[in-house]
Amino acid sequence: MDFMKYFDFLVWFPENVSTFGAELDHLFEVIWWIDVAIFFLTYGLLAYFLIKYRQKPGVRARGYHGNNLLEFTWTLLPTILFGGLGVYCDGAWETTKNSNRIPKPDVEIEVLGKQFNWVFRYPGADGVLGKRNDKIRTTDNLFGIDPSDPHGKDDIIIENDLHLPINKNVLVRLSSVDVLHSFFLPNFRVKQDALPGSWMKVWFNGIKAGKYEIACAELCGASHYNMRGTITMHSLDEYNTWYDTQIKGKAEQMAQAPAPEAKPAEAEAQAGEHHGDAKH
Amino acid sequence: MEAIAVEHSTAHSHDAHDHGHGHHHAQSFIRKYIFSNDHKVIAKQFMVTTIFFLFVGGLAALLVRWKIAYPDQAVPILGSLLPNTWVSDGVIEPGFYSQLLTMHGAVMLFLVIIPMVNGMIGNFAIPLMIGTDDMALPTLNMFSFWLNIPAAMLLMGGFVIESGMAQAGWTAYPPLSAIQGLGQTMWIAGLFLVGFASIMGAINYVTTILNKRAKGMTLFRMPMTIWALFVTAVLITLGTPVLAAALAMLFFDNFFHSSFFIPYGMLASSALDGSRNWTGGGQPLLFQHLFWFYSHPAVYIMILPSMGVVSDVIATFSRKPIYGYKAMIFALMAIGFLGFIVWGHHMFQSGMSPLLGTTFVLSTIVIAVPSAIKVFNWLGTLWGGSIRYTSAMLCALAFVSMFIIGGLSGIFMASAAVDIFIHDTYFIVAHFHYVLFGASLFGVFASIYYWFPKMFGKMMSETWGRRHFFWSFVFFNLTFFPMHIIGLGGHMRRIADPTVYDFLKPFQPMNEFITWAAIALGFSQFFLVFNIFWSLKYGKPAPRNPWNANSLEWAAPEHPGHGNFDTDITVYRGPYEFSQEYREQDYWEQWVPPTEEEKKAEAAYFEAHKGELH
Ligand code: HEM
Ligand SMILES: [Cu+2]
Ligand SMILES: [Cu+2]
């Protein structure tokens, strides 16, 4: 019975390519079947009563006021069911979001939301992200990288095109330069709001190579719909090759022109919007 | 207190019939129909404005839907009428799309549902159902209506300025809402006033229900509608000031560039004029906490009165006492109380501590229990009934069935782990339309069909009522059920053009389907408007108690004037004495004194059934 698969709403989900995604999808499935059961129970009773007890000549309604035992039962049962469900789902929540339980990261990057692009920072040749400070952020230095920290000089900054290795624990530090955004990786079952002024830890571990989409899930302005990026998952070798190219590119760029002096924020006020509006 | 109330209503009783003649009070037209203190006139005023805004909000929704389904196509007809800053060649600009969706949400919630269930139902039902002549504070009541007018003008005021209307969504999260222009500023002020109006109304309801009940109307003889309105009014008085505080701070951030919600290092590159500057140091999450501390109770403010009406309608048309009357009241109170400790379930993915998330999962799960209790008791009421399928009953049954679906989708979102994927997707949109349109608005429809005879003295057309119910019900489900599916596909809310994303492309045909269903749903509402006008003109004159119901509003004259009752009202029993075995008649009005034989029959019956749970 092939059509039965449409009965399970999990078929509509985009393909899952992260480790904990399977666990989250499983929870969805558990609740789905509980819901299906409750649906048929309540709708079954409803339909039965509506047909059986429709007005009929000569038949009077029965004037019950209620029954305490029944009230007690249908208070207790949902409490146990829903309470159990809440406890059962907590494990997956802790795994995915509790920052104290994040597994030891293999790759650490930073992600910034900015109207209407995703900006990524990799540590570069030295493998260390330079120190940053939100208070010195400018449009030319979105991460607020401390100019006196040598580790920051070789950091690689990329827009909208994220590359990562599969089967590695990725730790993302997430924030925003302007309004709220939400870092949404549908295939990885990752969603976390990006809050200006706070850095949030997000982690995941991709299990399948390929190119996937990044979306923004929090209304952030007119071009919110167009705040799209991509995430490409490589095998480790492929990733290292890609990363080496980026390091070389950065080295050449640094050799050619020293980083420009930071300009005041307002000077390029409109610059950030071009990408987002490109479509219209 | 009660004695005074009764005397008061007797004093007015002789002019209860003077509607339209004005021989006694000699009120001017303006005092009588426009700046009226009469709760029934105010209820009608709310009815007119809320139905008007229902169409305004609906139109905004259809434009939004058009943009999502056909992002590159001109809007038919309307496209050529709108100014070029908002549409280009008839195609809605993304910025205008955000304005429309903000207006849709804000208008529907704050100018339609809340004033419908409180302003319209509350004003009409409270004095009539507790057996008094008017509200305790009639002038305040009048202001609570009229304040809505300037509030609505401010809320939508951006329509007449070039930079446009507010566009940060009905939730108006800063920093986005703080860095927008004048349209947003006015929106904030408008919402503040709506809240003010809402508080005025609520204070009045609480006072009236506590102080002006007819003789014999004990708290546990009040119909469910009154209980629901009472709990709602308490929620409004406790919750709305918190929203006011949040809005006041937001207003300062937006207009005077303070930094309650603005962090350090914010590059407000899209601020309308680059000259605006914020010092920073604030916390955007604070707004969300304050906002949801009000807005979660607010979702109950939007639905509890409907639940009350639906309970009464189901009891009346099943000819049965409401099942578990006290359980229903305690469930209402539980929802009211728990409603204040679940707000964090809107913020699971906001950056709030995940440990706090766990707490809010548990409280949210707990609040699902009283909701379930209500559903079971409605089913219990139907059980063994003798069901009459009037338009009011059909809409009440729609409430129950749609509320079940909304509750079931709520369980997914209540689990923080599952919410990660579905948060801010169309799944959420499906959920709240099932509870707000499918349940709450259908409850409002039920209330209109149920009380129209007492409101206007005419019966409503059942034929047109059924048509309205049927098409609304069908198109409602065709519009909103598929939203669950596209939501599970990952379709984000509030995006102007889903075709940008490859993973959403397979859902575009469904988006188009939804839009056409929504258009049909919109047009189905003309049945209601038509029915109202048709019935006003051609409806049969309504008898005093057309539904053979028990509660006090049916003791009032066919079309009660100022002062409501033409007899002295004393209450002898609860509102749900339907189909009692020891009585011939299958209902027993609250205001009819029992005869000696009836007293004996009742006593004999209870003697015979001693110890049974009855
Ligand atoms: C069984 C009862 C319910 C549960 C467990 C529940 C749970 C939830 C949760 C967890 C959310 C947040 C989802 C998210 O944003 O990711 C939510 C959103 C919402 N709920 Fe419910 N809910 C219930 C009943 C209701 C009722 C009765 C109403 C209104 C009458 C309602 C109206 C809303 C609205 C308007 C939103 C979305 C607000 C927004 O983000 O714009 N819910 N619900
Ligand atoms: Cu966005
Ligand atoms: Cu809520």
mmCIF file with all atom_site columns, C-alpha atoms in Angstrom, chain B residues 433-524:
data_model
loop_
_atom_site.group_PDB
_atom_site.id
_atom_site.type_symbol
_atom_site.label_atom_id
_atom_site.label_alt_id
_atom_site.label_comp_id
_atom_site.label_asym_id
_atom_site.label_entity_id
_atom_site.label_seq_id
_atom_site.pdbx_PDB_ins_code
_atom_site.Cartn_x
_atom_site.Cartn_y
_atom_site.Cartn_z
_atom_site.occupancy
_atom_site.B_iso_or_equiv
_atom_site.pdbx_formal_charge
_atom_site.auth_seq_id
_atom_site.auth_comp_id
_atom_site.auth_asym_id
_atom_site.auth_atom_id
_atom_site.pdbx_PDB_model_num
ATOM 1  C CA . HIS B 1 433 ? -5.114  29.783 11.951 1.00 0.00 ? 433 HIS B CA 1
ATOM 2  C CA . TYR B 1 434 ? -6.735  26.559 13.092 1.00 0.00 ? 434 TYR B CA 1
ATOM 3  C CA . VAL B 1 435 ? -7.156  27.959 16.596 1.00 0.00 ? 435 VAL B CA 1
ATOM 4  C CA . LEU B 1 436 ? -7.897  31.537 15.659 1.00 0.00 ? 436 LEU B CA 1
ATOM 5  C CA . PHE B 1 437 ? -9.961  31.250 12.482 1.00 0.00 ? 437 PHE B CA 1
ATOM 6  C CA . GLY B 1 438 ? -11.105 27.637 12.645 1.00 0.00 ? 438 GLY B CA 1
ATOM 7  C CA . ALA B 1 439 ? -11.993 27.857 16.305 1.00 0.00 ? 439 ALA B CA 1
ATOM 8  C CA . SER B 1 440 ? -12.247 31.417 17.554 1.00 0.00 ? 440 SER B CA 1
ATOM 9  C CA . LEU B 1 441 ? -13.778 33.053 14.487 1.00 0.00 ? 441 LEU B CA 1
ATOM 10 C CA . PHE B 1 442 ? -16.227 30.210 13.950 1.00 0.00 ? 442 PHE B CA 1
ATOM 11 C CA . GLY B 1 443 ? -17.198 30.712 17.597 1.00 0.00 ? 443 GLY B CA 1
ATOM 12 C CA . VAL B 1 444 ? -17.875 34.344 16.761 1.00 0.00 ? 444 VAL B CA 1
ATOM 13 C CA . PHE B 1 445 ? -20.005 33.268 13.803 1.00 0.00 ? 445 PHE B CA 1
ATOM 14 C CA . ALA B 1 446 ? -21.910 30.970 16.162 1.00 0.00 ? 446 ALA B CA 1
ATOM 15 C CA . SER B 1 447 ? -22.491 33.889 18.516 1.00 0.00 ? 447 SER B CA 1
ATOM 16 C CA . ILE B 1 448 ? -23.846 36.032 15.682 1.00 0.00 ? 448 ILE B CA 1
ATOM 17 C CA . TYR B 1 449 ? -26.291 33.341 14.539 1.00 0.00 ? 449 TYR B CA 1
ATOM 18 C CA . TYR B 1 450 ? -27.274 32.644 18.130 1.00 0.00 ? 450 TYR B CA 1
ATOM 19 C CA . TRP B 1 451 ? -27.857 36.184 19.382 1.00 0.00 ? 451 TRP B CA 1
ATOM 20 C CA . PHE B 1 452 ? -28.914 37.989 16.235 1.00 0.00 ? 452 PHE B CA 1
ATOM 21 C CA . PRO B 1 453 ? -32.608 37.528 17.164 1.00 0.00 ? 453 PRO B CA 1
ATOM 22 C CA . LYS B 1 454 ? -32.077 39.256 20.508 1.00 0.00 ? 454 LYS B CA 1
ATOM 23 C CA . MET B 1 455 ? -29.749 41.832 19.030 1.00 0.00 ? 455 MET B CA 1
ATOM 24 C CA . PHE B 1 456 ? -31.963 42.971 16.174 1.00 0.00 ? 456 PHE B CA 1
ATOM 25 C CA . GLY B 1 457 ? -35.357 41.436 16.913 1.00 0.00 ? 457 GLY B CA 1
ATOM 26 C CA . LYS B 1 458 ? -35.290 39.456 13.657 1.00 0.00 ? 458 LYS B CA 1
ATOM 27 C CA . MET B 1 459 ? -34.544 35.826 12.930 1.00 0.00 ? 459 MET B CA 1
ATOM 28 C CA . MET B 1 460 ? -31.569 35.225 10.675 1.00 0.00 ? 460 MET B CA 1
ATOM 29 C CA . SER B 1 461 ? -31.889 33.255 7.483  1.00 0.00 ? 461 SER B CA 1
ATOM 30 C CA . GLU B 1 462 ? -30.887 29.677 8.244  1.00 0.00 ? 462 GLU B CA 1
ATOM 31 C CA . THR B 1 463 ? -30.425 28.872 4.569  1.00 0.00 ? 463 THR B CA 1
ATOM 32 C CA . TRP B 1 464 ? -27.863 31.589 4.079  1.00 0.00 ? 464 TRP B CA 1
ATOM 33 C CA . GLY B 1 465 ? -26.365 30.775 7.448  1.00 0.00 ? 465 GLY B CA 1
ATOM 34 C CA . ARG B 1 466 ? -25.750 27.206 6.384  1.00 0.00 ? 466 ARG B CA 1
ATOM 35 C CA . ARG B 1 467 ? -24.293 28.292 3.076  1.00 0.00 ? 467 ARG B CA 1
ATOM 36 C CA . HIS B 1 468 ? -21.950 30.623 4.869  1.00 0.00 ? 468 HIS B CA 1
ATOM 37 C CA . PHE B 1 469 ? -20.966 27.903 7.316  1.00 0.00 ? 469 PHE B CA 1
ATOM 38 C CA . PHE B 1 470 ? -20.478 25.265 4.643  1.00 0.00 ? 470 PHE B CA 1
ATOM 39 C CA . TRP B 1 471 ? -18.329 27.242 2.240  1.00 0.00 ? 471 TRP B CA 1
ATOM 40 C CA . SER B 1 472 ? -16.318 28.831 5.021  1.00 0.00 ? 472 SER B CA 1
ATOM 41 C CA . PHE B 1 473 ? -15.655 25.450 6.564  1.00 0.00 ? 473 PHE B CA 1
ATOM 42 C CA . VAL B 1 474 ? -14.638 23.814 3.300  1.00 0.00 ? 474 VAL B CA 1
ATOM 43 C CA . PHE B 1 475 ? -12.430 26.621 2.056  1.00 0.00 ? 475 PHE B CA 1
ATOM 44 C CA . PHE B 1 476 ? -10.968 27.193 5.475  1.00 0.00 ? 476 PHE B CA 1
ATOM 45 C CA . ASN B 1 477 ? -9.645  23.650 5.512  1.00 0.00 ? 477 ASN B CA 1
ATOM 46 C CA . LEU B 1 478 ? -8.508  23.779 1.914  1.00 0.00 ? 478 LEU B CA 1
ATOM 47 C CA . THR B 1 479 ? -6.596  26.961 2.685  1.00 0.00 ? 479 THR B CA 1
ATOM 48 C CA . PHE B 1 480 ? -4.993  26.072 5.960  1.00 0.00 ? 480 PHE B CA 1
ATOM 49 C CA . PHE B 1 481 ? -4.548  22.328 6.053  1.00 0.00 ? 481 PHE B CA 1
ATOM 50 C CA . PRO B 1 482 ? -1.952  22.285 3.239  1.00 0.00 ? 482 PRO B CA 1
ATOM 51 C CA . MET B 1 483 ? 0.017   24.871 5.213  1.00 0.00 ? 483 MET B CA 1
ATOM 52 C CA . HIS B 1 484 ? 0.961   22.092 7.633  1.00 0.00 ? 484 HIS B CA 1
ATOM 53 C CA . ILE B 1 485 ? 2.481   20.246 4.715  1.00 0.00 ? 485 ILE B CA 1
ATOM 54 C CA . ILE B 1 486 ? 4.493   23.078 3.217  1.00 0.00 ? 486 ILE B CA 1
ATOM 55 C CA . GLY B 1 487 ? 5.597   23.939 6.754  1.00 0.00 ? 487 GLY B CA 1
ATOM 56 C CA . LEU B 1 488 ? 6.987   20.450 7.190  1.00 0.00 ? 488 LEU B CA 1
ATOM 57 C CA . GLY B 1 489 ? 8.723   20.944 3.868  1.00 0.00 ? 489 GLY B CA 1
ATOM 58 C CA . GLY B 1 490 ? 10.563  23.759 5.640  1.00 0.00 ? 490 GLY B CA 1
ATOM 59 C CA . HIS B 1 491 ? 8.669   26.680 4.042  1.00 0.00 ? 491 HIS B CA 1
ATOM 60 C CA . MET B 1 492 ? 9.531   29.736 6.153  1.00 0.00 ? 492 MET B CA 1
ATOM 61 C CA . ARG B 1 493 ? 6.888   32.226 7.260  1.00 0.00 ? 493 ARG B CA 1
ATOM 62 C CA . ARG B 1 494 ? 6.943   35.785 6.034  1.00 0.00 ? 494 ARG B CA 1
ATOM 63 C CA . ILE B 1 495 ? 8.933   35.206 2.851  1.00 0.00 ? 495 ILE B CA 1
ATOM 64 C CA . ALA B 1 496 ? 7.787   37.179 -0.165 1.00 0.00 ? 496 ALA B CA 1
ATOM 65 C CA . ASP B 1 497 ? 9.123   34.808 -2.771 1.00 0.00 ? 497 ASP B CA 1
ATOM 66 C CA . PRO B 1 498 ? 9.554   31.107 -2.018 1.00 0.00 ? 498 PRO B CA 1
ATOM 67 C CA . THR B 1 499 ? 10.814  30.356 -5.523 1.00 0.00 ? 499 THR B CA 1
ATOM 68 C CA . VAL B 1 500 ? 14.232  31.671 -4.490 1.00 0.00 ? 500 VAL B CA 1
ATOM 69 C CA . TYR B 1 501 ? 14.830  28.351 -2.738 1.00 0.00 ? 501 TYR B CA 1
ATOM 70 C CA . ASP B 1 502 ? 15.337  25.078 -4.546 1.00 0.00 ? 502 ASP B CA 1
ATOM 71 C CA . PHE B 1 503 ? 14.056  23.030 -1.641 1.00 0.00 ? 503 PHE B CA 1
ATOM 72 C CA . LEU B 1 504 ? 10.740  24.901 -1.763 1.00 0.00 ? 504 LEU B CA 1
ATOM 73 C CA . LYS B 1 505 ? 10.157  24.592 -5.504 1.00 0.00 ? 505 LYS B CA 1
ATOM 74 C CA . PRO B 1 506 ? 8.141   21.350 -5.205 1.00 0.00 ? 506 PRO B CA 1
ATOM 75 C CA . PHE B 1 507 ? 5.693   23.174 -2.953 1.00 0.00 ? 507 PHE B CA 1
ATOM 76 C CA . GLN B 1 508 ? 4.906   26.022 -5.313 1.00 0.00 ? 508 GLN B CA 1
ATOM 77 C CA . PRO B 1 509 ? 1.847   24.333 -6.857 1.00 0.00 ? 509 PRO B CA 1
ATOM 78 C CA . MET B 1 510 ? 0.519   23.857 -3.344 1.00 0.00 ? 510 MET B CA 1
ATOM 79 C CA . ASN B 1 511 ? 1.134   27.545 -2.671 1.00 0.00 ? 511 ASN B CA 1
ATOM 80 C CA . GLU B 1 512 ? -0.953  28.408 -5.706 1.00 0.00 ? 512 GLU B CA 1
ATOM 81 C CA . PHE B 1 513 ? -3.695  26.065 -4.559 1.00 0.00 ? 513 PHE B CA 1
ATOM 82 C CA . ILE B 1 514 ? -3.716  27.671 -1.114 1.00 0.00 ? 514 ILE B CA 1
ATOM 83 C CA . THR B 1 515 ? -4.033  31.116 -2.636 1.00 0.00 ? 515 THR B CA 1
ATOM 84 C CA . TRP B 1 516 ? -7.082  30.185 -4.693 1.00 0.00 ? 516 TRP B CA 1
ATOM 85 C CA . ALA B 1 517 ? -8.691  28.487 -1.715 1.00 0.00 ? 517 ALA B CA 1
ATOM 86 C CA . ALA B 1 518 ? -8.007  31.616 0.334  1.00 0.00 ? 518 ALA B CA 1
ATOM 87 C CA . ILE B 1 519 ? -9.667  33.796 -2.273 1.00 0.00 ? 519 ILE B CA 1
ATOM 88 C CA . ALA B 1 520 ? -12.733 31.562 -2.188 1.00 0.00 ? 520 ALA B CA 1
ATOM 89 C CA . LEU B 1 521 ? -12.682 31.659 1.615  1.00 0.00 ? 521 LEU B CA 1
ATOM 90 C CA . GLY B 1 522 ? -12.624 35.440 1.473  1.00 0.00 ? 522 GLY B CA 1
ATOM 91 C CA . PHE B 1 523 ? -15.581 35.575 -0.868 1.00 0.00 ? 523 PHE B CA 1
ATOM 92 C CA . SER B 1 524 ? -17.539 33.126 1.305  1.00 0.00 ? 524 SER B CA 1
#
